[in-house]
PDB file of C-alpha atoms in Angstrom:
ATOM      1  CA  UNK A   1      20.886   4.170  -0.194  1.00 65.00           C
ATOM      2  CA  UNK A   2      17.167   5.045   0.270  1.00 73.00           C
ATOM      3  CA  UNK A   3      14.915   3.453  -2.437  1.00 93.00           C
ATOM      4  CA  UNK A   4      12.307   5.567  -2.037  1.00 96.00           C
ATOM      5  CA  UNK A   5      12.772   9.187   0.313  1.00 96.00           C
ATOM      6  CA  UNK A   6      10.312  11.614   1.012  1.00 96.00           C
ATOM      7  CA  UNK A   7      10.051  15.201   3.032  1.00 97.00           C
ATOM      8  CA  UNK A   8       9.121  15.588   5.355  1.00 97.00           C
ATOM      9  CA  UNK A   9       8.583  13.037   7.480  1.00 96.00           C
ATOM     10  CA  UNK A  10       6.144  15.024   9.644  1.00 97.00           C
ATOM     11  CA  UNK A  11       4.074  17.799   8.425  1.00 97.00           C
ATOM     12  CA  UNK A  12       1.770  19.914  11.367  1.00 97.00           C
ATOM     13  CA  UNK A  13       0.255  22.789   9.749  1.00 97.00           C
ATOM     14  CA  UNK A  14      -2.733  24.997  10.156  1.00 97.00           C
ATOM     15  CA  UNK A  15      -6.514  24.508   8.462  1.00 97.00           C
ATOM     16  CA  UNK A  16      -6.661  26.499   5.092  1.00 97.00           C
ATOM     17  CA  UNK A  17      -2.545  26.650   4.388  1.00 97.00           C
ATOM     18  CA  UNK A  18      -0.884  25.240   1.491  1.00 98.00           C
ATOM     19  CA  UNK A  19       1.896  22.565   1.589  1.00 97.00           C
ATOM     20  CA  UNK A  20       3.954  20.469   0.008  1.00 98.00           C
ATOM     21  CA  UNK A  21       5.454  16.651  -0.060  1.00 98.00           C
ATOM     22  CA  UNK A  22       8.811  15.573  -1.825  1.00 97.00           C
ATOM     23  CA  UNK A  23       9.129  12.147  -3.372  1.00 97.00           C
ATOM     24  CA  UNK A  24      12.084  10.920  -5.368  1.00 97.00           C
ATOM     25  CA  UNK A  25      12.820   7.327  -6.172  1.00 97.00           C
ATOM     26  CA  UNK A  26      16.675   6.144  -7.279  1.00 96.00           C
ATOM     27  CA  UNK A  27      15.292   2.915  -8.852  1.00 93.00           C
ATOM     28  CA  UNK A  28      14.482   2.963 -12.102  1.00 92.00           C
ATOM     29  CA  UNK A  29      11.238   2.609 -12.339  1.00 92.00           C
ATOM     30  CA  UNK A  30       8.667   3.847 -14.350  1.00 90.00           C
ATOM     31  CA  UNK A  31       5.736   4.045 -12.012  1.00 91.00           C
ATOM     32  CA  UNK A  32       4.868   6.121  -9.298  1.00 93.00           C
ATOM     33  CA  UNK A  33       2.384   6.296  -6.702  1.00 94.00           C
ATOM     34  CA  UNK A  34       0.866   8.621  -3.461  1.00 95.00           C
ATOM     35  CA  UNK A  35      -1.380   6.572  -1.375  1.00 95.00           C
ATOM     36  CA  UNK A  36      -3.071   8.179   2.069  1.00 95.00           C
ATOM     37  CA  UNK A  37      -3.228   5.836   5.033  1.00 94.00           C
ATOM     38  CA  UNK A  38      -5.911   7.739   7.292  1.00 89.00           C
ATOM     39  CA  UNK A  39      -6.610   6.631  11.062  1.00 83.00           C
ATOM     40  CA  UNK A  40      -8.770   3.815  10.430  1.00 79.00           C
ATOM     41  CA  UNK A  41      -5.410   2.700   8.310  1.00 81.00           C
ATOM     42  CA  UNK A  42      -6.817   1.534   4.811  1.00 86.00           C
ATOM     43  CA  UNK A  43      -4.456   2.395   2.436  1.00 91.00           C
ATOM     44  CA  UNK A  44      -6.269   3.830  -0.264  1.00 91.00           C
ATOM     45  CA  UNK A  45      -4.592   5.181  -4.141  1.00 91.00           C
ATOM     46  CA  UNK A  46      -5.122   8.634  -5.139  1.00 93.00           C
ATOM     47  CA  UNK A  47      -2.833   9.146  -8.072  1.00 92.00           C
ATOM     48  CA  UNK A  48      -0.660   6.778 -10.365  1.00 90.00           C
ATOM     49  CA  UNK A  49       2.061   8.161 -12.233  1.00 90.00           C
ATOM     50  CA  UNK A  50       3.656   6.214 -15.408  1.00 87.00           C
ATOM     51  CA  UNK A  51       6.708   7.604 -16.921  1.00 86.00           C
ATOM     52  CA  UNK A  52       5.763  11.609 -16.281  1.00 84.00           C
ATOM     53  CA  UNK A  53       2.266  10.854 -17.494  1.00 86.00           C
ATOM     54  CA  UNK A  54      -0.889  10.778 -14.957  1.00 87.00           C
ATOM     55  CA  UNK A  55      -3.077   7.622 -15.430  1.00 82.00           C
ATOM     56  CA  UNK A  56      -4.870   7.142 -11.964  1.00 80.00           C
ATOM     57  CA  UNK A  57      -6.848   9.968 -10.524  1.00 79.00           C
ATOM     58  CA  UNK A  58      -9.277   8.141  -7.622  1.00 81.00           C
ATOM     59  CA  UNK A  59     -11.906  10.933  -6.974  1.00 79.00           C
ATOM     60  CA  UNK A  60      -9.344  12.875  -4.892  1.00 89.00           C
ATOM     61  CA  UNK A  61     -10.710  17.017  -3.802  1.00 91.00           C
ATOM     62  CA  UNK A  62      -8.491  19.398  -6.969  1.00 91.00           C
ATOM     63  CA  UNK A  63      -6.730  20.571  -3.815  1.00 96.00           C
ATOM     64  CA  UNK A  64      -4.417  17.920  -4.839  1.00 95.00           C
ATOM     65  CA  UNK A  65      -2.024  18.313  -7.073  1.00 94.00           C
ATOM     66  CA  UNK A  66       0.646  15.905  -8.107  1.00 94.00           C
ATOM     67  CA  UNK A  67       3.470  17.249 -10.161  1.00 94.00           C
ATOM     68  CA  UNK A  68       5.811  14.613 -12.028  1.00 94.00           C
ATOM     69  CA  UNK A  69       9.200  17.039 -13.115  1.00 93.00           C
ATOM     70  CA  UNK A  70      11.032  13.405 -14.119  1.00 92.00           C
ATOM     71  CA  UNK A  71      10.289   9.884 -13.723  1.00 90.00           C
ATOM     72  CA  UNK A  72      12.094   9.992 -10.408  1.00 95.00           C
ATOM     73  CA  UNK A  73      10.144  12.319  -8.763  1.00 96.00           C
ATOM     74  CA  UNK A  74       6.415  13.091  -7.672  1.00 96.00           C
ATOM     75  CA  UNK A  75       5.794  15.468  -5.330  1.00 96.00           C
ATOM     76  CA  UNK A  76       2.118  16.438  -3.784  1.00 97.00           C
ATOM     77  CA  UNK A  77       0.879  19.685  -3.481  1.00 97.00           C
ATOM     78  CA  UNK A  78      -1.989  20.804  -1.349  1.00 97.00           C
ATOM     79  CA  UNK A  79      -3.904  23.816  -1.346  1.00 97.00           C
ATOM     80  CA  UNK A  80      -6.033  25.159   1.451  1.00 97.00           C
ATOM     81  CA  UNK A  81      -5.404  22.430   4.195  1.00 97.00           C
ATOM     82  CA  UNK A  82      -8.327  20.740   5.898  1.00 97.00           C
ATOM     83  CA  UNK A  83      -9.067  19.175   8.894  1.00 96.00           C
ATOM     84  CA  UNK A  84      -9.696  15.802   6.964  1.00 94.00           C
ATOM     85  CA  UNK A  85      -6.846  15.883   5.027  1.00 96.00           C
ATOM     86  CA  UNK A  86      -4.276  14.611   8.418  1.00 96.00           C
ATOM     87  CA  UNK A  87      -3.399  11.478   7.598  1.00 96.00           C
ATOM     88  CA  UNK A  88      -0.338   9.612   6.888  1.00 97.00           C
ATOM     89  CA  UNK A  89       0.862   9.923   3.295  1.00 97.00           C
ATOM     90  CA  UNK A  90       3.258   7.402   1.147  1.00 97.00           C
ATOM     91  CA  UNK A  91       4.950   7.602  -1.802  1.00 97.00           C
ATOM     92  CA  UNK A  92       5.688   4.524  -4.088  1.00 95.00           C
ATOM     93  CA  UNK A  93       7.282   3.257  -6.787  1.00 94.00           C
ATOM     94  CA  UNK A  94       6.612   0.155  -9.137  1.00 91.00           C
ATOM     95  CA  UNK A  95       8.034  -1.677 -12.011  1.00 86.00           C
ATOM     96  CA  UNK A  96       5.468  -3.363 -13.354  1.00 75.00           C
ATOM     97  CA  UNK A  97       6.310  -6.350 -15.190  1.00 70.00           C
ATOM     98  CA  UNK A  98       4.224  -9.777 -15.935  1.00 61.00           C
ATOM     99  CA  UNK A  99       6.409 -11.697 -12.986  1.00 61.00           C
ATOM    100  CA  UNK A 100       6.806  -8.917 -10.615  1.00 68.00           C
ATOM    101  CA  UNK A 101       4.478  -5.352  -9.679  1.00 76.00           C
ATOM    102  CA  UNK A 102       6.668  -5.014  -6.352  1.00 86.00           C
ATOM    103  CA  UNK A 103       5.931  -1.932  -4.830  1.00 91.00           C
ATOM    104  CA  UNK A 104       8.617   0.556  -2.729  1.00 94.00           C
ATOM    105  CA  UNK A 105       7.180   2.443  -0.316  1.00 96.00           C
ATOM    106  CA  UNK A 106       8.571   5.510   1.048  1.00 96.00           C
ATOM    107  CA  UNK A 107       8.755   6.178   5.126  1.00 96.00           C
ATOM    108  CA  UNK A 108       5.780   8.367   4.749  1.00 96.00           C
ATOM    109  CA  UNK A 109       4.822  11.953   5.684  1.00 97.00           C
ATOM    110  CA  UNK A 110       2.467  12.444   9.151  1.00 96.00           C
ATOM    111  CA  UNK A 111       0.343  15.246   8.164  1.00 97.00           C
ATOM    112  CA  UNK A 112      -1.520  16.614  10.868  1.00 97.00           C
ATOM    113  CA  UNK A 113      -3.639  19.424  10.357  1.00 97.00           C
ATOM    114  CA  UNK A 114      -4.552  21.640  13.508  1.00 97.00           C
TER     115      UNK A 114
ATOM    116  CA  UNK B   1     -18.612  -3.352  -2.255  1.00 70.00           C
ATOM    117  CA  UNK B   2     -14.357  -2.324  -1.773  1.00 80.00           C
ATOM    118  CA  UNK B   3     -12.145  -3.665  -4.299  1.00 87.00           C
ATOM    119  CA  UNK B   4     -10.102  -6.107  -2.314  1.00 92.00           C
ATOM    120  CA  UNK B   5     -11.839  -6.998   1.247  1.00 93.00           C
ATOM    121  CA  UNK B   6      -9.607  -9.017   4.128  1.00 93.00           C
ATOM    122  CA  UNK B   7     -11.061 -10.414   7.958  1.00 85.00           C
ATOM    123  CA  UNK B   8     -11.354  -8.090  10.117  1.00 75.00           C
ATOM    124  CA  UNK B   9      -8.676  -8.284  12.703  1.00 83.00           C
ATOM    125  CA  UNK B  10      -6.971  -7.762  15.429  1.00 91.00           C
ATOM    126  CA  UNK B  11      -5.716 -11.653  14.899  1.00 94.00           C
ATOM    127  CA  UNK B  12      -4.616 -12.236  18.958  1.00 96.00           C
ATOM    128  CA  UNK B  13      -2.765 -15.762  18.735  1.00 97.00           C
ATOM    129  CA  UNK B  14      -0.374 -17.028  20.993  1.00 97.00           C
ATOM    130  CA  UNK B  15       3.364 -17.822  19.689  1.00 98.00           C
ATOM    131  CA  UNK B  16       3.207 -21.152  17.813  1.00 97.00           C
ATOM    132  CA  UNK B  17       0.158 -21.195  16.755  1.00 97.00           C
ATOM    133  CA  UNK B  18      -0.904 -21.326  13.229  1.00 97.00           C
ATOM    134  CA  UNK B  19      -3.181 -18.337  11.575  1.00 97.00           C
ATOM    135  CA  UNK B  20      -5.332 -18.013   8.435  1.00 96.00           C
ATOM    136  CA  UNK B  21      -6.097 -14.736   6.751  1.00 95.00           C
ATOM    137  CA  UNK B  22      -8.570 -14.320   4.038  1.00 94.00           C
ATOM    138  CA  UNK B  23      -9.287 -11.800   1.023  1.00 95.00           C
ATOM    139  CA  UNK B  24     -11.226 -11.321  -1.658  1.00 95.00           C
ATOM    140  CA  UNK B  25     -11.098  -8.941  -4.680  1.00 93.00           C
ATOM    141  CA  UNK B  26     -14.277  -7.861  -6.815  1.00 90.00           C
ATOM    142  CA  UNK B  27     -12.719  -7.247  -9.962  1.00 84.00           C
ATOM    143  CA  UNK B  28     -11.772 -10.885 -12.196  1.00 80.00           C
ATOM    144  CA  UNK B  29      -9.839  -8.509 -14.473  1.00 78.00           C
ATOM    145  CA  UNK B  30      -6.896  -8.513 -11.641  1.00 73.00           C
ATOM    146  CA  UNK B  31      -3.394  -9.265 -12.658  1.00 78.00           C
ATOM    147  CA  UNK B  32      -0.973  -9.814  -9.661  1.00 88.00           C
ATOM    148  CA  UNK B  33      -1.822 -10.287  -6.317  1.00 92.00           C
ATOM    149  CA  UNK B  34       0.664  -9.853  -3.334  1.00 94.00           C
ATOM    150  CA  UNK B  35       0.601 -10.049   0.569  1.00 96.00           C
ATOM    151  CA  UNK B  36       2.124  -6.823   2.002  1.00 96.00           C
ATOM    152  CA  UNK B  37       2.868  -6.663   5.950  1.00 97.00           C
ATOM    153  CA  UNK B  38       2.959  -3.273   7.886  1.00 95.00           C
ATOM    154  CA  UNK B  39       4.506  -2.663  10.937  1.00 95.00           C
ATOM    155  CA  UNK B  40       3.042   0.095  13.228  1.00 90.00           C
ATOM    156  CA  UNK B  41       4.019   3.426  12.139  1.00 87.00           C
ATOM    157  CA  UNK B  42       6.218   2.049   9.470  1.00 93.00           C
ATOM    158  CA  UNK B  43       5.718   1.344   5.363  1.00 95.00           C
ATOM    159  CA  UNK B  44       4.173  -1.591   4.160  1.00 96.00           C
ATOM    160  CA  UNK B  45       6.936  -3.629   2.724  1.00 95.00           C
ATOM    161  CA  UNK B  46       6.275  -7.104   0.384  1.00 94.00           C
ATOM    162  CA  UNK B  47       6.022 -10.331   2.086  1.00 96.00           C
ATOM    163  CA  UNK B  48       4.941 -12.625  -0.940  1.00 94.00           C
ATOM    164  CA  UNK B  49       3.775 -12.767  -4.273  1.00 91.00           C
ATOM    165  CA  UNK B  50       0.752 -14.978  -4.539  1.00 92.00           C
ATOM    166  CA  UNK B  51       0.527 -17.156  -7.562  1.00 86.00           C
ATOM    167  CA  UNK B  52      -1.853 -19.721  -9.108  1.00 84.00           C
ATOM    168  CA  UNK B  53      -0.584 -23.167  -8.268  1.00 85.00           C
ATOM    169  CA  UNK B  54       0.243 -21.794  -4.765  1.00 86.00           C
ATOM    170  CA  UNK B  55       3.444 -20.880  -3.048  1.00 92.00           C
ATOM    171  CA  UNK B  56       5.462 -21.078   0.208  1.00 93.00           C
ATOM    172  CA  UNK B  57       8.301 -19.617   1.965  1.00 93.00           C
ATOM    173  CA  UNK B  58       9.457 -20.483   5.354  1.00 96.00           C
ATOM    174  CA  UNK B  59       6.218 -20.942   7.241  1.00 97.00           C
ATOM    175  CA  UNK B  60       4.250 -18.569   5.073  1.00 97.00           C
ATOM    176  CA  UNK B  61       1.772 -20.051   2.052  1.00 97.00           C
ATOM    177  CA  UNK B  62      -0.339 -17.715   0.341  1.00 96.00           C
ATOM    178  CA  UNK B  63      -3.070 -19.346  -1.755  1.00 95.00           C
ATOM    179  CA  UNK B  64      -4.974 -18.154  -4.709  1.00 94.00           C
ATOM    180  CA  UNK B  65      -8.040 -19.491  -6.546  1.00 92.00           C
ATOM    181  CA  UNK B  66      -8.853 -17.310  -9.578  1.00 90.00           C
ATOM    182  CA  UNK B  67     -12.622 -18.628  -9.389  1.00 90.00           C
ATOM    183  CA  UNK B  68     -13.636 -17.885  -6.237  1.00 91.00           C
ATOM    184  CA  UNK B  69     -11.583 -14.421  -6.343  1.00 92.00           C
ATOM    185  CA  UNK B  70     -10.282 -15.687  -2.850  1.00 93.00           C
ATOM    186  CA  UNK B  71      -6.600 -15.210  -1.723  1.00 95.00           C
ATOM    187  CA  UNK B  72      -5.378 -16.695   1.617  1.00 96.00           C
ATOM    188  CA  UNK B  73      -2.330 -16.431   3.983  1.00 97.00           C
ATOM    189  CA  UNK B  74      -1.550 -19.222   6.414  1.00 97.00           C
ATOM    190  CA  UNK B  75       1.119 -18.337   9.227  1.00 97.00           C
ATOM    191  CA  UNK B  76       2.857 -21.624  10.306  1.00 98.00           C
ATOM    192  CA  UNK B  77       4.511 -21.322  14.185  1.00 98.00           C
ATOM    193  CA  UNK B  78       3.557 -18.083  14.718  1.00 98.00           C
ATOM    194  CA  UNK B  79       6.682 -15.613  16.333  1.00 97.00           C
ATOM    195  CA  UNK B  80       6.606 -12.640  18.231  1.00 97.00           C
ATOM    196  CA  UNK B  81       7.992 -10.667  15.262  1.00 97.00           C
ATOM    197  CA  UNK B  82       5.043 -11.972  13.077  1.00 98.00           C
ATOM    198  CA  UNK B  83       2.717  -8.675  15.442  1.00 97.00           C
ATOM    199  CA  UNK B  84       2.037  -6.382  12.216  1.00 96.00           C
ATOM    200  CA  UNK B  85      -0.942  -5.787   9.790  1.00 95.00           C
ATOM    201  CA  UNK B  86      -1.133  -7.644   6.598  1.00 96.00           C
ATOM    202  CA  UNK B  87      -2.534  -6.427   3.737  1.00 96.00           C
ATOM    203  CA  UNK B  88      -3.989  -8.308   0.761  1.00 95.00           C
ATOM    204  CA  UNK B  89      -2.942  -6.623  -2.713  1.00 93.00           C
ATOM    205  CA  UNK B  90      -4.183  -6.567  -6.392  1.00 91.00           C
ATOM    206  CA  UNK B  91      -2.639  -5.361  -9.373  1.00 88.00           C
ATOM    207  CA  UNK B  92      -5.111  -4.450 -12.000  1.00 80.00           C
ATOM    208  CA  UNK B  93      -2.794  -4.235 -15.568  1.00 73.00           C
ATOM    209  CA  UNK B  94      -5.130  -1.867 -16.692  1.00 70.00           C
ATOM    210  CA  UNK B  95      -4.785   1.506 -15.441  1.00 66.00           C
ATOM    211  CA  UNK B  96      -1.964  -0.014 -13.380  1.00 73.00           C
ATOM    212  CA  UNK B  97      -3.427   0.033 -10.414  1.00 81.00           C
ATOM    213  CA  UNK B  98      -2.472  -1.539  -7.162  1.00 87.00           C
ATOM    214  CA  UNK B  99      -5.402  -1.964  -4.708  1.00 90.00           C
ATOM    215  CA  UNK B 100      -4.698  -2.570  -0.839  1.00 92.00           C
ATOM    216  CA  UNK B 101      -7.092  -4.094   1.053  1.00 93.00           C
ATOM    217  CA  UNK B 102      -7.980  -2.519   4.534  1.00 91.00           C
ATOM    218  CA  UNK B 103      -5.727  -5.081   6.472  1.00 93.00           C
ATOM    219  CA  UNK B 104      -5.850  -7.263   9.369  1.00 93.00           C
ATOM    220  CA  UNK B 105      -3.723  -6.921  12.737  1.00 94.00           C
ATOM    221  CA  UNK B 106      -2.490  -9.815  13.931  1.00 96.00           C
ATOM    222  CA  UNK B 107      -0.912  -9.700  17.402  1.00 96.00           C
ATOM    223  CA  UNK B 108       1.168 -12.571  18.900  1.00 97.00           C
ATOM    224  CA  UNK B 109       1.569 -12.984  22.295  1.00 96.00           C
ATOM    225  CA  UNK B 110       4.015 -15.277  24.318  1.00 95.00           C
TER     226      UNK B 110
END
């Protein structure tokens, strides 16, 4: 069983459409995360999600929207696709607790805008 | 100044050598603090939590000192498998954040 799953796994599109990515998690937790991984590969947080509830919004363009139906899921939405925005895109999922913040990672989604 | 800063890589050891990797995080209100490892074109997955008095498994100990806002990673007999980036991570409680640093490749060769 997949901890963490998200779709697609790759994502080519053209400049100025609008797409979607799928993230469900069949742990438990309460947390939920989207990081982008661009081609210098820092890792860097653009939205935290605790039970349903935003609390981490990192300076990220309002073309992205994250939409939390359930604690299990958090999908991305993005409008009007740019050039800059092809990167590699993970979903994950957290527990935190004072003895363990363990973070599941899904397989990611390679966006590549052309 | 980034949040959490590591070396700069690539790392190129041979196998059985030992390897150090550094970090440092900027804000003392941090929590937690891990060592995540990333293969190429895969997700990071955890390797260790890092905790005050130190800890070890196998030939991995991860060090922390709270004053210096330093966290280490030392790689005993380095393998083959051990080629991947590794990523220093902080949990701030507040805000629940969880801050990667920009990783550092290490490549072992035979």
């Amino acid at each position: 069983d997949t901890a963490v799953s998200q779709t697609p796994k790759y994502l080519v599109t053209q400049m100025g459409n609008d797409k979607s990515i799928k993230c469900e998690q069949n742990l438990g937790h309460d947390t939920m995360y989207w990081y982008k991984q661009d081609s210098k590969k820092f890792l860097k947080i653009m939205f935290s999600y605790n039970n349903k509830e935003l609390i981490i919004n990192e300076t990220v363009p309002n073309r992205f929207s994250p939409k939390s139906p359930d604690k299990a899921h958090l999908n991305l939405h993005i409008n009007s696709l740019e050039l800059g925005d092809s990167a590699v895109y993970f979903c994950a999922s957290s527990q935190p607790t004072y003895e363990n913040t363990e973070a599941f990672f899904g397989q990611g989604t390679r966006l590549t805008v052309v | 100044r980034k949040e959490v800063e590591q070396d700069p890589g690539p790392f190129n050891v041979p196998e059985g050598a030992t390897v150090a990797f550094n970090c440092t995080y900027s804000n003392s209100a941090s929590q937690s603090f891990f060592w995540y490892r990333q293969d190429c074109r895969k997700e990071p997955k955890l390797l260790m939590s890092v905790y005050s008095s130190g800890n070890e498994d196998g030939r991995f100990t991860a060090q922390l000192n709270r004053a210096s806002q330093y966290i280490s990673l030392l790689i005993r007999d380095s393998k083959l498998s051990d080629s991947a980036t590794y990523l220093c991570v902080v949990f701030y409680n507040q805000g629940g954040k969880l801050i990667f640093g920009q990783g550092t490749e290490l490549s072992v060769k035979p």
